[in-house]
Every structure is written in structure tokens, then in C-alpha cells.
């Protein structure tokens, strides 16, 4: 399932929707710092656009102290933080929403935790409606910036 493409608002240049990697990390850190559980955040975008970078920044801001790595092959990484557990989930390798049962999806999404989900479109009908969507996209002709659409 390909990630969807976005219509970029015409004032994106002036609205600070185009962020450098440092700005993206800062934004993610602030989001993590101000977050309270339970919270499910979905991160959508093409391969290499910065979903894991943003997830790492959110985790740091939330209080995770251990090394935060991509869960591409493990599918789920769980971290401890002062406010709650943090689940970082990467569904890229999932073939159908039915496989979510094997990773403890229902227990995770019903927990009082911070949950970050990369490739959420692969969860299909099992993705709860009450989540915060964040979409990242490449900026044409500027490889140093990413477009961030949140909410």
C-alpha cells in the first residue's frame, strides 16, 4: 500500500511547514514533551522521509533515555519513560491487518501509553479513529527539508 501524497498548501513556505532535520527533531521533541498518555500518533510518508527520526525525537521529548532504534524488523519496540511505556511500531512489513494480532496490537492500543505507529495505513480498519496523524513528505528541489502536516 503506497503512502498517500499531499496537496501542499500554497503558503507552506511562509507557514513553516517545510522543516530542516534539526527543526523536525525540535518539533518532535516538543511534541513528546507536551504529550500525555494515552496517545496514539501515526507517522505517514515514503521510505526515508524521516518517520523514524521524528519518532526518535518524540520519544526523547517524552523522556525515553535508552537508545531508540527503528523497529522495521522487530515490528514493535517498547521503551520506558517517566509518564508511561512507549511503543514504537513499524507496520511496513505487515501484509494484512489480521497480522496485528501476532504483535499484541489490541493490548498495545488499549494501554495507557504513548504509541507511535509508522506505516499506519497497513493497520487498515484496526487503526483507532482517535489518533493524531502526522504526515511527512519530500520537498521538491530541496533535499534538506521535509514537509510536515500534523493533526
PDB file of C-alpha atoms in Angstrom:
ATOM      1  CA  UNK A   1       0.000   0.000   0.000  1.00  0.00           C
ATOM      2  CA  UNK A   2       1.688   3.243  -1.043  1.00  0.00           C
ATOM      3  CA  UNK A   3       1.658   6.242   1.251  1.00  0.00           C
ATOM      4  CA  UNK A   4      -0.703   8.936   0.071  1.00  0.00           C
ATOM      5  CA  UNK A   5       0.562  12.139  -1.475  1.00  0.00           C
ATOM      6  CA  UNK A   6      -0.418  15.517  -0.083  1.00  0.00           C
ATOM      7  CA  UNK A   7      -1.675  18.706  -1.559  1.00  0.00           C
ATOM      8  CA  UNK A   8       0.756  21.242  -0.151  1.00  0.00           C
ATOM      9  CA  UNK A   9      -0.948  24.445   0.983  1.00  0.00           C
ATOM     10  CA  UNK A  10       0.084  27.426  -1.185  1.00  0.00           C
ATOM     11  CA  UNK A  11       1.551  29.313   1.809  1.00  0.00           C
ATOM     12  CA  UNK A  12       3.693  26.431   3.052  1.00  0.00           C
ATOM     13  CA  UNK A  13       6.896  28.439   2.547  1.00  0.00           C
ATOM     14  CA  UNK A  14       5.658  31.144   4.907  1.00  0.00           C
ATOM     15  CA  UNK A  15       3.851  28.821   7.316  1.00  0.00           C
ATOM     16  CA  UNK A  16       6.954  26.904   8.423  1.00  0.00           C
ATOM     17  CA  UNK A  17       5.581  23.626   7.134  1.00  0.00           C
ATOM     18  CA  UNK A  18       8.911  22.931   5.451  1.00  0.00           C
ATOM     19  CA  UNK A  19      11.402  21.887   8.111  1.00  0.00           C
ATOM     20  CA  UNK A  20      15.089  21.040   8.191  1.00  0.00           C
ATOM     21  CA  UNK A  21      16.067  17.856  10.025  1.00  0.00           C
ATOM     22  CA  UNK A  22      17.068  19.895  13.097  1.00  0.00           C
ATOM     23  CA  UNK A  23      13.723  21.727  13.048  1.00  0.00           C
ATOM     24  CA  UNK A  24      11.891  18.409  12.635  1.00  0.00           C
ATOM     25  CA  UNK A  25      13.770  16.963  15.622  1.00  0.00           C
ATOM     26  CA  UNK A  26      12.989  20.058  17.716  1.00  0.00           C
ATOM     27  CA  UNK A  27       9.314  19.926  16.747  1.00  0.00           C
ATOM     28  CA  UNK A  28       9.153  16.222  17.637  1.00  0.00           C
ATOM     29  CA  UNK A  29      10.920  16.789  20.955  1.00  0.00           C
ATOM     30  CA  UNK A  30       8.404  19.481  21.889  1.00  0.00           C
ATOM     31  CA  UNK A  31       5.505  17.251  20.872  1.00  0.00           C
ATOM     32  CA  UNK A  32       6.867  14.461  23.060  1.00  0.00           C
ATOM     33  CA  UNK A  33       7.492  16.829  25.977  1.00  0.00           C
ATOM     34  CA  UNK A  34       3.921  18.125  25.886  1.00  0.00           C
ATOM     35  CA  UNK A  35       2.240  14.725  25.326  1.00  0.00           C
ATOM     36  CA  UNK A  36       0.267  12.813  27.927  1.00  0.00           C
ATOM     37  CA  UNK A  37      -0.835   9.194  27.734  1.00  0.00           C
ATOM     38  CA  UNK A  38      -2.834   7.584  26.359  1.00  0.00           C
ATOM     39  CA  UNK A  39      -1.875   8.922  22.942  1.00  0.00           C
ATOM     40  CA  UNK A  40      -1.575   7.205  19.570  1.00  0.00           C
ATOM     41  CA  UNK A  41       0.391   9.114  16.909  1.00  0.00           C
ATOM     42  CA  UNK A  42       0.596   7.877  13.330  1.00  0.00           C
ATOM     43  CA  UNK A  43       3.560   8.729  11.105  1.00  0.00           C
ATOM     44  CA  UNK A  44       2.951   8.508   7.374  1.00  0.00           C
ATOM     45  CA  UNK A  45       5.318   9.118   4.479  1.00  0.00           C
ATOM     46  CA  UNK A  46       7.537   7.447   1.933  1.00  0.00           C
ATOM     47  CA  UNK A  47      10.632   5.390   2.740  1.00  0.00           C
ATOM     48  CA  UNK A  48      13.463   7.557   4.056  1.00  0.00           C
ATOM     49  CA  UNK A  49      11.381  10.690   4.583  1.00  0.00           C
ATOM     50  CA  UNK A  50      12.116  10.900   8.322  1.00  0.00           C
ATOM     51  CA  UNK A  51       9.410   8.973  10.178  1.00  0.00           C
ATOM     52  CA  UNK A  52      11.876   7.200  12.451  1.00  0.00           C
ATOM     53  CA  UNK A  53      13.842  10.418  13.002  1.00  0.00           C
ATOM     54  CA  UNK A  54      10.631  12.101  14.139  1.00  0.00           C
ATOM     55  CA  UNK A  55       9.651   9.121  16.305  1.00  0.00           C
ATOM     56  CA  UNK A  56      13.071   9.249  17.990  1.00  0.00           C
ATOM     57  CA  UNK A  57      12.635  12.957  18.734  1.00  0.00           C
ATOM     58  CA  UNK A  58       9.138  12.424  20.142  1.00  0.00           C
ATOM     59  CA  UNK A  59      10.480   9.631  22.371  1.00  0.00           C
ATOM     60  CA  UNK A  60      13.338  11.832  23.622  1.00  0.00           C
ATOM     61  CA  UNK A  61      10.953  14.669  24.441  1.00  0.00           C
ATOM     62  CA  UNK A  62       8.662  12.210  26.226  1.00  0.00           C
ATOM     63  CA  UNK A  63      11.508  11.098  28.440  1.00  0.00           C
ATOM     64  CA  UNK A  64      12.889   7.900  26.885  1.00  0.00           C
ATOM     65  CA  UNK A  65      16.576   7.677  27.852  1.00  0.00           C
ATOM     66  CA  UNK A  66      17.639   4.452  26.143  1.00  0.00           C
ATOM     67  CA  UNK A  67      18.731   4.141  22.511  1.00  0.00           C
ATOM     68  CA  UNK A  68      15.759   4.415  20.149  1.00  0.00           C
ATOM     69  CA  UNK A  69      16.103   2.320  17.007  1.00  0.00           C
ATOM     70  CA  UNK A  70      13.907   1.539  14.032  1.00  0.00           C
ATOM     71  CA  UNK A  71      11.512  -1.354  14.663  1.00  0.00           C
ATOM     72  CA  UNK A  72      11.383  -2.298  10.963  1.00  0.00           C
ATOM     73  CA  UNK A  73      12.350  -5.931  11.554  1.00  0.00           C
ATOM     74  CA  UNK A  74      11.119  -6.412  15.131  1.00  0.00           C
ATOM     75  CA  UNK A  75       7.860  -4.558  14.319  1.00  0.00           C
ATOM     76  CA  UNK A  76       7.464  -3.334  17.934  1.00  0.00           C
ATOM     77  CA  UNK A  77       9.917  -1.730  20.327  1.00  0.00           C
ATOM     78  CA  UNK A  78       8.847  -0.878  23.855  1.00  0.00           C
ATOM     79  CA  UNK A  79      10.617   1.782  25.907  1.00  0.00           C
ATOM     80  CA  UNK A  80      10.204   3.037  29.434  1.00  0.00           C
ATOM     81  CA  UNK A  81       9.565   6.688  30.241  1.00  0.00           C
ATOM     82  CA  UNK A  82       8.508   8.530  33.411  1.00  0.00           C
ATOM     83  CA  UNK A  83       4.947   9.159  32.164  1.00  0.00           C
ATOM     84  CA  UNK A  84       4.238   5.700  30.690  1.00  0.00           C
ATOM     85  CA  UNK A  85       5.532   2.994  28.420  1.00  0.00           C
ATOM     86  CA  UNK A  86       6.236   3.980  24.815  1.00  0.00           C
ATOM     87  CA  UNK A  87       5.512   1.645  21.924  1.00  0.00           C
ATOM     88  CA  UNK A  88       7.232   2.374  18.612  1.00  0.00           C
ATOM     89  CA  UNK A  89       5.609   0.229  15.922  1.00  0.00           C
ATOM     90  CA  UNK A  90       6.605  -0.140  12.260  1.00  0.00           C
ATOM     91  CA  UNK A  91       3.987  -1.881  10.130  1.00  0.00           C
ATOM     92  CA  UNK A  92       5.915  -1.704   6.838  1.00  0.00           C
ATOM     93  CA  UNK A  93       6.431  -5.468   6.651  1.00  0.00           C
ATOM     94  CA  UNK A  94       2.822  -6.311   7.521  1.00  0.00           C
ATOM     95  CA  UNK A  95       0.842  -7.961   4.738  1.00  0.00           C
ATOM     96  CA  UNK A  96      -2.626  -7.614   6.268  1.00  0.00           C
ATOM     97  CA  UNK A  97      -4.334  -6.102   9.321  1.00  0.00           C
ATOM     98  CA  UNK A  98      -5.004  -9.657  10.548  1.00  0.00           C
ATOM     99  CA  UNK A  99      -1.291  -9.965  11.382  1.00  0.00           C
ATOM    100  CA  UNK A 100      -1.640  -7.237  14.027  1.00  0.00           C
ATOM    101  CA  UNK A 101      -2.915  -9.846  16.466  1.00  0.00           C
ATOM    102  CA  UNK A 102       0.525 -11.508  16.422  1.00  0.00           C
ATOM    103  CA  UNK A 103       2.222  -8.353  17.752  1.00  0.00           C
ATOM    104  CA  UNK A 104      -0.269  -7.724  20.563  1.00  0.00           C
ATOM    105  CA  UNK A 105      -1.939  -4.823  18.758  1.00  0.00           C
ATOM    106  CA  UNK A 106      -5.184  -4.844  20.737  1.00  0.00           C
ATOM    107  CA  UNK A 107      -3.367  -4.805  24.068  1.00  0.00           C
ATOM    108  CA  UNK A 108      -0.992  -2.062  22.926  1.00  0.00           C
ATOM    109  CA  UNK A 109      -3.658   0.306  21.573  1.00  0.00           C
ATOM    110  CA  UNK A 110      -5.777  -0.140  24.689  1.00  0.00           C
ATOM    111  CA  UNK A 111      -2.864   0.552  27.040  1.00  0.00           C
ATOM    112  CA  UNK A 112      -2.355   3.906  28.716  1.00  0.00           C
ATOM    113  CA  UNK A 113       0.819   4.557  26.736  1.00  0.00           C
ATOM    114  CA  UNK A 114       2.369   6.719  24.076  1.00  0.00           C
ATOM    115  CA  UNK A 115       2.119   4.758  20.827  1.00  0.00           C
ATOM    116  CA  UNK A 116       3.959   5.797  17.664  1.00  0.00           C
ATOM    117  CA  UNK A 117       2.968   3.919  14.505  1.00  0.00           C
ATOM    118  CA  UNK A 118       4.901   4.095  11.242  1.00  0.00           C
ATOM    119  CA  UNK A 119       3.073   2.930   8.093  1.00  0.00           C
ATOM    120  CA  UNK A 120      -0.341   3.113   9.837  1.00  0.00           C
ATOM    121  CA  UNK A 121      -2.245   2.573   6.588  1.00  0.00           C
ATOM    122  CA  UNK A 122      -1.261  -1.103   6.875  1.00  0.00           C
ATOM    123  CA  UNK A 123      -3.379  -1.406  10.032  1.00  0.00           C
ATOM    124  CA  UNK A 124      -6.478  -0.790   7.915  1.00  0.00           C
ATOM    125  CA  UNK A 125      -9.755  -0.979   9.819  1.00  0.00           C
ATOM    126  CA  UNK A 126      -7.898  -1.825  13.059  1.00  0.00           C
ATOM    127  CA  UNK A 127      -6.408   1.652  13.401  1.00  0.00           C
ATOM    128  CA  UNK A 128      -8.393   3.536  16.077  1.00  0.00           C
ATOM    129  CA  UNK A 129     -10.118   6.714  14.920  1.00  0.00           C
ATOM    130  CA  UNK A 130      -8.833   8.702  17.887  1.00  0.00           C
ATOM    131  CA  UNK A 131      -5.214   9.163  16.836  1.00  0.00           C
ATOM    132  CA  UNK A 132      -3.031  12.121  15.892  1.00  0.00           C
ATOM    133  CA  UNK A 133      -1.970  11.857  12.243  1.00  0.00           C
ATOM    134  CA  UNK A 134       1.396  13.257  11.192  1.00  0.00           C
ATOM    135  CA  UNK A 135       2.405  13.141   7.545  1.00  0.00           C
ATOM    136  CA  UNK A 136       5.902  13.777   6.208  1.00  0.00           C
ATOM    137  CA  UNK A 137       6.759  14.375   2.597  1.00  0.00           C
ATOM    138  CA  UNK A 138       9.757  15.324   0.500  1.00  0.00           C
ATOM    139  CA  UNK A 139      10.192  18.907  -0.695  1.00  0.00           C
ATOM    140  CA  UNK A 140      10.742  19.039  -4.425  1.00  0.00           C
ATOM    141  CA  UNK A 141      14.109  20.603  -5.300  1.00  0.00           C
ATOM    142  CA  UNK A 142      15.228  20.788  -1.628  1.00  0.00           C
ATOM    143  CA  UNK A 143      16.647  17.603  -0.134  1.00  0.00           C
ATOM    144  CA  UNK A 144      17.433  19.355   3.182  1.00  0.00           C
ATOM    145  CA  UNK A 145      13.785  19.931   4.139  1.00  0.00           C
ATOM    146  CA  UNK A 146      10.629  17.903   4.727  1.00  0.00           C
ATOM    147  CA  UNK A 147       7.002  18.945   4.625  1.00  0.00           C
ATOM    148  CA  UNK A 148       5.237  18.288   7.933  1.00  0.00           C
ATOM    149  CA  UNK A 149       1.457  18.100   8.149  1.00  0.00           C
ATOM    150  CA  UNK A 150       0.035  17.334  11.589  1.00  0.00           C
ATOM    151  CA  UNK A 151      -3.427  16.990  13.037  1.00  0.00           C
TER     152      UNK A 151
END
